[in-house]
């Protein structure tokens, strides 16, 4: 009248008790346990594993990882070892038990250490951190990033990079010449011709345009001007370093070339020759 129900023995499951529990092992007490003694066998014959154990027979122990079909552990980030219980991938940090994800680091980093494995200390000058995540200066003293001492370009702790040449290269021994040119040859300096005499007065008539007037003002301000009539300018020892005077000399050379100035307008004759020579030198440099 009623239906019979099978009462299965310890290691068997199913309606007919024909499903054997997997992972049967002999215990220390010489008893038999299913699921590698790390879980329980359900009514359907499938193991329900204890914490950290994985696999169809609960034989794969992965503390911080997953068991693959081959029965070995695939560890989460920062963990290693056969059972994923060695925190060896976090540098100066400590591992967490979180499962890996695209947005979650597996390492808890101290201080200024950053990165998935706590190996990035770029917040500190020259990337020098101690184990606690403090910046360390070139003198070995820890401190905040803007307080620790650093090496200069010459390898001197807290130095002034005095070995750096004008080209920015340490120990290049290149320096600025007198013209402000890196590793230059001082070719910006005008070598005074032998026939030039600072005491000679140069008389120039008929040059009353605005451009020349600005050069006149520059020369006068430097004490190199001698007053003349409204139609005549007299110069003694012009300040050749003044850009305005250099421009004036170029304009004068061009004016002489274009107009064929008479000797009476530019005295003495040697003056015209000297102006041309200085103008050519300016254009070449």
Short mmCIF file of C-alpha atoms in Angstrom, two decimals:
data_model
loop_
_atom_site.label_atom_id
_atom_site.label_comp_id
_atom_site.label_asym_id
_atom_site.label_seq_id
_atom_site.Cartn_x
_atom_site.Cartn_y
_atom_site.Cartn_z
CA UNK A 1 0.00 0.00 0.00
CA UNK A 2 2.74 2.58 0.88
CA UNK A 3 5.92 3.25 -1.11
CA UNK A 4 9.20 2.07 0.34
CA UNK A 5 11.97 4.63 0.99
CA UNK A 6 15.58 3.57 0.87
CA UNK A 7 17.73 4.36 3.86
CA UNK A 8 21.21 4.75 2.35
CA UNK A 9 24.42 3.85 4.05
CA UNK A 10 26.98 6.55 4.92
CA UNK A 11 28.72 6.89 1.56
CA UNK A 12 25.75 6.41 -0.75
CA UNK A 13 23.00 8.74 -1.93
CA UNK A 14 20.06 8.83 -4.32
CA UNK A 15 16.56 7.36 -4.27
CA UNK A 16 17.98 3.92 -4.85
CA UNK A 17 21.18 4.57 -2.89
CA UNK A 18 23.13 3.96 -6.05
CA UNK A 19 25.12 7.25 -6.11
CA UNK A 20 28.44 7.03 -4.33
CA UNK A 21 29.70 10.16 -2.60
CA UNK A 22 32.96 11.42 -4.16
CA UNK A 23 36.26 11.90 -2.37
CA UNK A 24 36.00 9.04 0.11
CA UNK A 25 39.08 9.05 2.35
CA UNK A 26 40.30 7.13 5.36
CA UNK A 27 40.46 9.34 8.41
CA UNK A 28 42.97 9.26 11.23
CA UNK A 29 40.46 7.26 13.26
CA UNK A 30 40.34 4.72 10.46
CA UNK A 31 36.88 5.76 9.47
CA UNK A 32 35.71 6.63 5.96
CA UNK A 33 34.65 10.18 5.12
CA UNK A 34 33.27 11.55 1.85
CA UNK A 35 34.33 14.78 0.13
CA UNK A 36 37.97 14.38 1.17
CA UNK A 37 36.87 14.97 4.76
CA UNK A 38 36.45 18.68 3.91
CA UNK A 39 32.72 18.80 3.30
CA UNK A 40 29.44 16.93 3.41
CA UNK A 41 27.80 14.79 0.80
CA UNK A 42 24.36 16.06 -0.20
CA UNK A 43 21.30 13.92 -0.91
CA UNK A 44 22.11 14.08 -4.60
CA UNK A 45 25.65 12.84 -4.08
CA UNK A 46 27.30 16.24 -4.66
CA UNK A 47 29.82 17.54 -2.13
CA UNK A 48 29.14 20.71 -0.19
CA UNK A 49 32.65 21.94 0.59
CA UNK A 50 33.83 23.65 3.74
CA UNK A 51 35.23 27.20 3.55
CA UNK A 52 38.29 27.63 1.30
CA UNK A 53 37.92 24.12 -0.17
CA UNK A 54 36.91 23.63 -3.76
CA UNK A 55 36.44 20.99 -6.39
CA UNK A 56 33.94 18.14 -6.90
CA UNK A 57 35.47 16.19 -4.00
CA UNK A 58 36.54 19.24 -1.87
CA UNK A 59 40.17 18.26 -2.24
CA UNK A 60 41.41 21.60 -3.58
CA UNK A 61 42.31 24.03 -0.79
CA UNK A 62 42.75 27.60 -2.08
CA UNK A 63 42.78 30.11 0.76
CA UNK A 64 42.83 33.13 -1.59
CA UNK A 65 42.21 31.66 -4.99
CA UNK A 66 40.09 29.34 -7.12
CA UNK A 67 40.51 25.71 -7.96
CA UNK A 68 40.77 24.94 -11.66
CA UNK A 69 39.47 21.74 -13.32
CA UNK A 70 42.88 20.16 -12.85
CA UNK A 71 42.54 20.47 -9.09
CA UNK A 72 45.21 23.13 -8.57
CA UNK A 73 44.83 26.66 -7.26
CA UNK A 74 44.72 29.83 -9.31
CA UNK A 75 45.56 32.55 -6.82
CA UNK A 76 44.00 35.98 -6.50
CA UNK A 77 46.18 39.05 -7.03
CA UNK A 78 49.01 39.38 -4.51
CA UNK A 79 48.76 35.76 -3.34
CA UNK A 80 50.93 32.80 -4.24
CA UNK A 81 51.75 29.26 -3.18
CA UNK A 82 50.04 25.88 -3.70
CA UNK A 83 47.18 26.98 -1.46
CA UNK A 84 47.32 30.73 -2.25
CA UNK A 85 48.15 31.59 1.33
CA UNK A 86 51.49 33.37 0.78
CA UNK A 87 51.31 37.15 0.45
CA UNK A 88 54.34 37.65 -1.78
CA UNK A 89 53.01 39.99 -4.47
CA UNK A 90 52.36 43.14 -2.47
CA UNK A 91 55.86 44.47 -1.98
CA UNK A 92 55.78 46.62 1.16
CA UNK A 93 52.02 46.12 1.54
CA UNK A 94 49.76 43.42 2.89
CA UNK A 95 47.41 41.20 0.91
CA UNK A 96 43.66 41.32 1.23
CA UNK A 97 41.25 38.44 0.90
CA UNK A 98 39.15 40.18 -1.73
CA UNK A 99 38.60 38.49 -5.03
CA UNK A 100 40.28 40.18 -8.01
CA UNK A 101 38.33 42.70 -10.02
CA UNK A 102 39.00 45.47 -12.50
CA UNK A 103 38.50 48.17 -9.89
CA UNK A 104 39.76 46.62 -6.65
CA UNK A 105 43.42 46.36 -5.70
CA UNK A 106 44.39 43.18 -3.89
CA UNK A 107 47.06 44.89 -1.77
CA UNK A 108 46.74 47.28 1.12
CA UNK A 109 49.63 49.72 0.70
CA UNK A 110 51.26 51.66 3.55
CA UNK A 111 51.97 55.39 3.38
CA UNK A 112 52.76 56.72 -0.08
CA UNK A 113 53.18 53.31 -1.71
CA UNK A 114 50.59 52.83 -4.45
CA UNK A 115 49.77 50.46 -7.30
CA UNK A 116 48.21 46.99 -7.54
CA UNK A 117 51.27 45.45 -5.88
CA UNK A 118 52.43 48.44 -3.76
CA UNK A 119 55.53 48.98 -5.90
CA UNK A 120 54.91 52.57 -7.03
CA UNK A 121 56.40 55.37 -4.95
CA UNK A 122 56.30 58.11 -7.58
CA UNK A 123 54.81 60.55 -5.06
CA UNK A 124 58.28 60.85 -3.52
CA UNK A 125 61.22 62.65 -5.15
CA UNK A 126 63.27 60.16 -7.18
CA UNK A 127 60.77 57.45 -6.11
CA UNK A 128 62.53 56.71 -2.82
CA UNK A 129 60.27 55.28 -0.10
CA UNK A 130 60.99 53.25 2.99
CA UNK A 131 58.93 50.21 4.00
CA UNK A 132 56.51 52.41 5.92
CA UNK A 133 55.76 54.47 2.82
CA UNK A 134 57.70 57.58 3.86
CA UNK A 135 59.81 59.56 1.42
CA UNK A 136 63.54 59.19 2.04
CA UNK A 137 66.03 61.89 1.08
CA UNK A 138 69.48 61.37 -0.38
CA UNK A 139 70.84 61.80 3.15
CA UNK A 140 68.72 58.89 4.40
CA UNK A 141 66.38 61.09 6.42
CA UNK A 142 62.63 60.43 5.92
CA UNK A 143 60.12 63.22 5.51
CA UNK A 144 57.37 64.71 3.38
CA UNK A 145 57.85 64.86 -0.41
CA UNK A 146 58.64 68.59 -0.40
CA UNK A 147 60.99 68.38 2.56
CA UNK A 148 63.46 65.60 1.78
CA UNK A 149 66.83 66.32 0.18
CA UNK A 150 67.46 65.17 -3.39
CA UNK A 151 70.48 64.54 -5.59
CA UNK A 152 71.41 67.28 -8.04
CA UNK A 153 72.32 66.59 -11.66
CA UNK A 154 75.95 66.15 -10.66
CA UNK A 155 75.24 63.34 -8.19
CA UNK A 156 75.73 65.58 -5.16
CA UNK A 157 73.19 65.36 -2.34
CA UNK A 158 71.38 68.69 -2.03
CA UNK A 159 73.85 70.21 -4.49
CA UNK A 160 73.39 73.10 -6.91
CA UNK A 161 74.14 71.19 -10.15
CA UNK A 162 77.26 73.30 -10.63
CA UNK A 163 78.71 70.75 -13.03
CA UNK A 164 75.95 71.31 -15.58
CA UNK A 165 77.06 73.16 -18.68
CA UNK A 166 75.12 75.83 -20.52
CA UNK A 167 73.75 73.04 -22.73
CA UNK A 168 72.06 71.42 -19.71
CA UNK A 169 74.39 68.39 -19.81
CA UNK A 170 76.30 67.51 -16.62
CA UNK A 171 80.10 67.71 -16.92
CA UNK A 172 79.96 68.99 -20.51
CA UNK A 173 82.21 71.93 -19.50
CA UNK A 174 80.36 74.17 -21.95
CA UNK A 175 79.85 77.77 -20.86
CA UNK A 176 78.34 80.98 -22.19
CA UNK A 177 80.75 83.22 -24.05
CA UNK A 178 80.77 86.99 -23.72
CA UNK A 179 77.96 87.21 -26.23
CA UNK A 180 75.62 84.97 -24.23
CA UNK A 181 76.07 82.09 -26.71
CA UNK A 182 76.50 78.60 -25.28
CA UNK A 183 79.98 77.30 -26.13
CA UNK A 184 80.36 80.29 -28.47
CA UNK A 185 83.51 81.96 -29.77
CA UNK A 186 82.82 85.55 -28.69
CA UNK A 187 82.19 86.55 -32.30
CA UNK A 188 79.65 89.13 -31.28
CA UNK A 189 82.38 91.57 -30.20
CA UNK A 190 83.42 94.26 -32.64
CA UNK A 191 87.19 94.36 -33.08
CA UNK A 192 87.98 98.02 -33.48
CA UNK A 193 89.73 98.69 -36.83
CA UNK A 194 93.15 100.25 -36.69
CA UNK A 195 92.01 103.42 -38.46
CA UNK A 196 89.21 104.12 -35.97
CA UNK A 197 89.90 106.79 -33.38
CA UNK A 198 87.38 107.54 -30.67
CA UNK A 199 88.54 111.16 -30.64
CA UNK A 200 87.66 111.72 -34.30
CA UNK A 201 84.49 113.74 -34.80
CA UNK A 202 82.21 112.41 -37.54
CA UNK A 203 80.10 115.11 -39.21
CA UNK A 204 76.87 113.95 -40.82
CA UNK A 205 74.54 116.40 -42.55
CA UNK A 206 70.96 116.06 -43.72
CA UNK A 207 69.82 113.04 -41.65
CA UNK A 208 66.86 114.31 -39.68
CA UNK A 209 64.46 111.32 -39.97
CA UNK A 210 62.77 109.73 -36.94
CA UNK A 211 64.76 106.46 -36.99
CA UNK A 212 68.05 108.29 -36.77
CA UNK A 213 66.68 110.53 -34.04
CA UNK A 214 66.10 107.48 -31.80
CA UNK A 215 69.71 106.44 -32.32
CA UNK A 216 70.78 109.98 -31.51
CA UNK A 217 68.89 109.82 -28.21
CA UNK A 218 70.52 106.49 -27.30
CA UNK A 219 73.96 107.85 -28.05
CA UNK A 220 73.29 111.06 -26.14
CA UNK A 221 72.06 109.13 -23.09
CA UNK A 222 75.37 107.28 -22.98
CA UNK A 223 77.39 110.47 -23.01
CA UNK A 224 78.64 109.93 -26.55
CA UNK A 225 76.83 112.88 -28.12
CA UNK A 226 78.17 116.29 -29.04
CA UNK A 227 75.58 118.91 -29.86
CA UNK A 228 75.53 120.30 -33.39
CA UNK A 229 73.26 122.47 -35.49
CA UNK A 230 69.79 121.39 -36.57
CA UNK A 231 71.26 120.07 -39.82
CA UNK A 232 74.32 118.40 -38.39
CA UNK A 233 75.03 115.57 -35.95
CA UNK A 234 78.41 115.08 -34.41
CA UNK A 235 79.44 111.81 -32.75
CA UNK A 236 82.57 110.87 -30.85
CA UNK A 237 83.11 107.23 -29.90
CA UNK A 238 79.58 105.88 -30.39
CA UNK A 239 78.46 103.18 -27.93
CA UNK A 240 78.53 100.27 -30.36
CA UNK A 241 76.87 97.90 -27.87
CA UNK A 242 73.59 99.86 -28.07
CA UNK A 243 71.08 98.11 -30.40
CA UNK A 244 69.76 101.51 -31.48
CA UNK A 245 73.23 102.62 -32.53
CA UNK A 246 73.84 99.38 -34.39
CA UNK A 247 70.57 99.90 -36.26
CA UNK A 248 71.62 103.46 -37.00
CA UNK A 249 74.92 102.23 -38.48
CA UNK A 250 73.10 99.79 -40.74
CA UNK A 251 70.75 102.54 -41.89
CA UNK A 252 73.69 104.86 -42.47
CA UNK A 253 75.49 102.28 -44.60
CA UNK A 254 72.35 101.69 -46.64
CA UNK A 255 71.80 105.45 -47.05
CA UNK A 256 75.34 105.97 -48.34
CA UNK A 257 74.93 103.11 -50.81
CA UNK A 258 71.59 104.38 -52.12
CA UNK A 259 72.32 108.09 -52.32
CA UNK A 260 76.00 108.10 -53.14
CA UNK A 261 76.55 110.62 -50.36
CA UNK A 262 79.07 113.28 -51.18
CA UNK A 263 82.26 113.45 -49.22
CA UNK A 264 81.05 116.75 -47.77
CA UNK A 265 78.12 115.00 -46.12
CA UNK A 266 80.16 112.32 -44.37
CA UNK A 267 83.55 113.41 -43.07
CA UNK A 268 86.26 112.31 -43.07
CA UNK A 269 86.42 109.83 -45.96
CA UNK A 270 87.68 107.09 -43.63
CA UNK A 271 84.40 107.39 -41.74
CA UNK A 272 82.40 106.04 -44.68
CA UNK A 273 84.72 103.07 -44.99
CA UNK A 274 84.50 102.32 -41.28
CA UNK A 275 80.68 102.53 -41.25
CA UNK A 276 80.50 100.04 -44.14
CA UNK A 277 82.86 97.64 -42.38
CA UNK A 278 80.90 97.76 -39.13
CA UNK A 279 77.59 97.33 -40.98
CA UNK A 280 78.89 94.24 -42.79
CA UNK A 281 80.08 92.80 -39.48
CA UNK A 282 76.66 93.34 -37.90
CA UNK A 283 74.89 91.57 -40.76
CA UNK A 284 77.30 88.64 -40.54
CA UNK A 285 76.65 88.15 -36.83
#
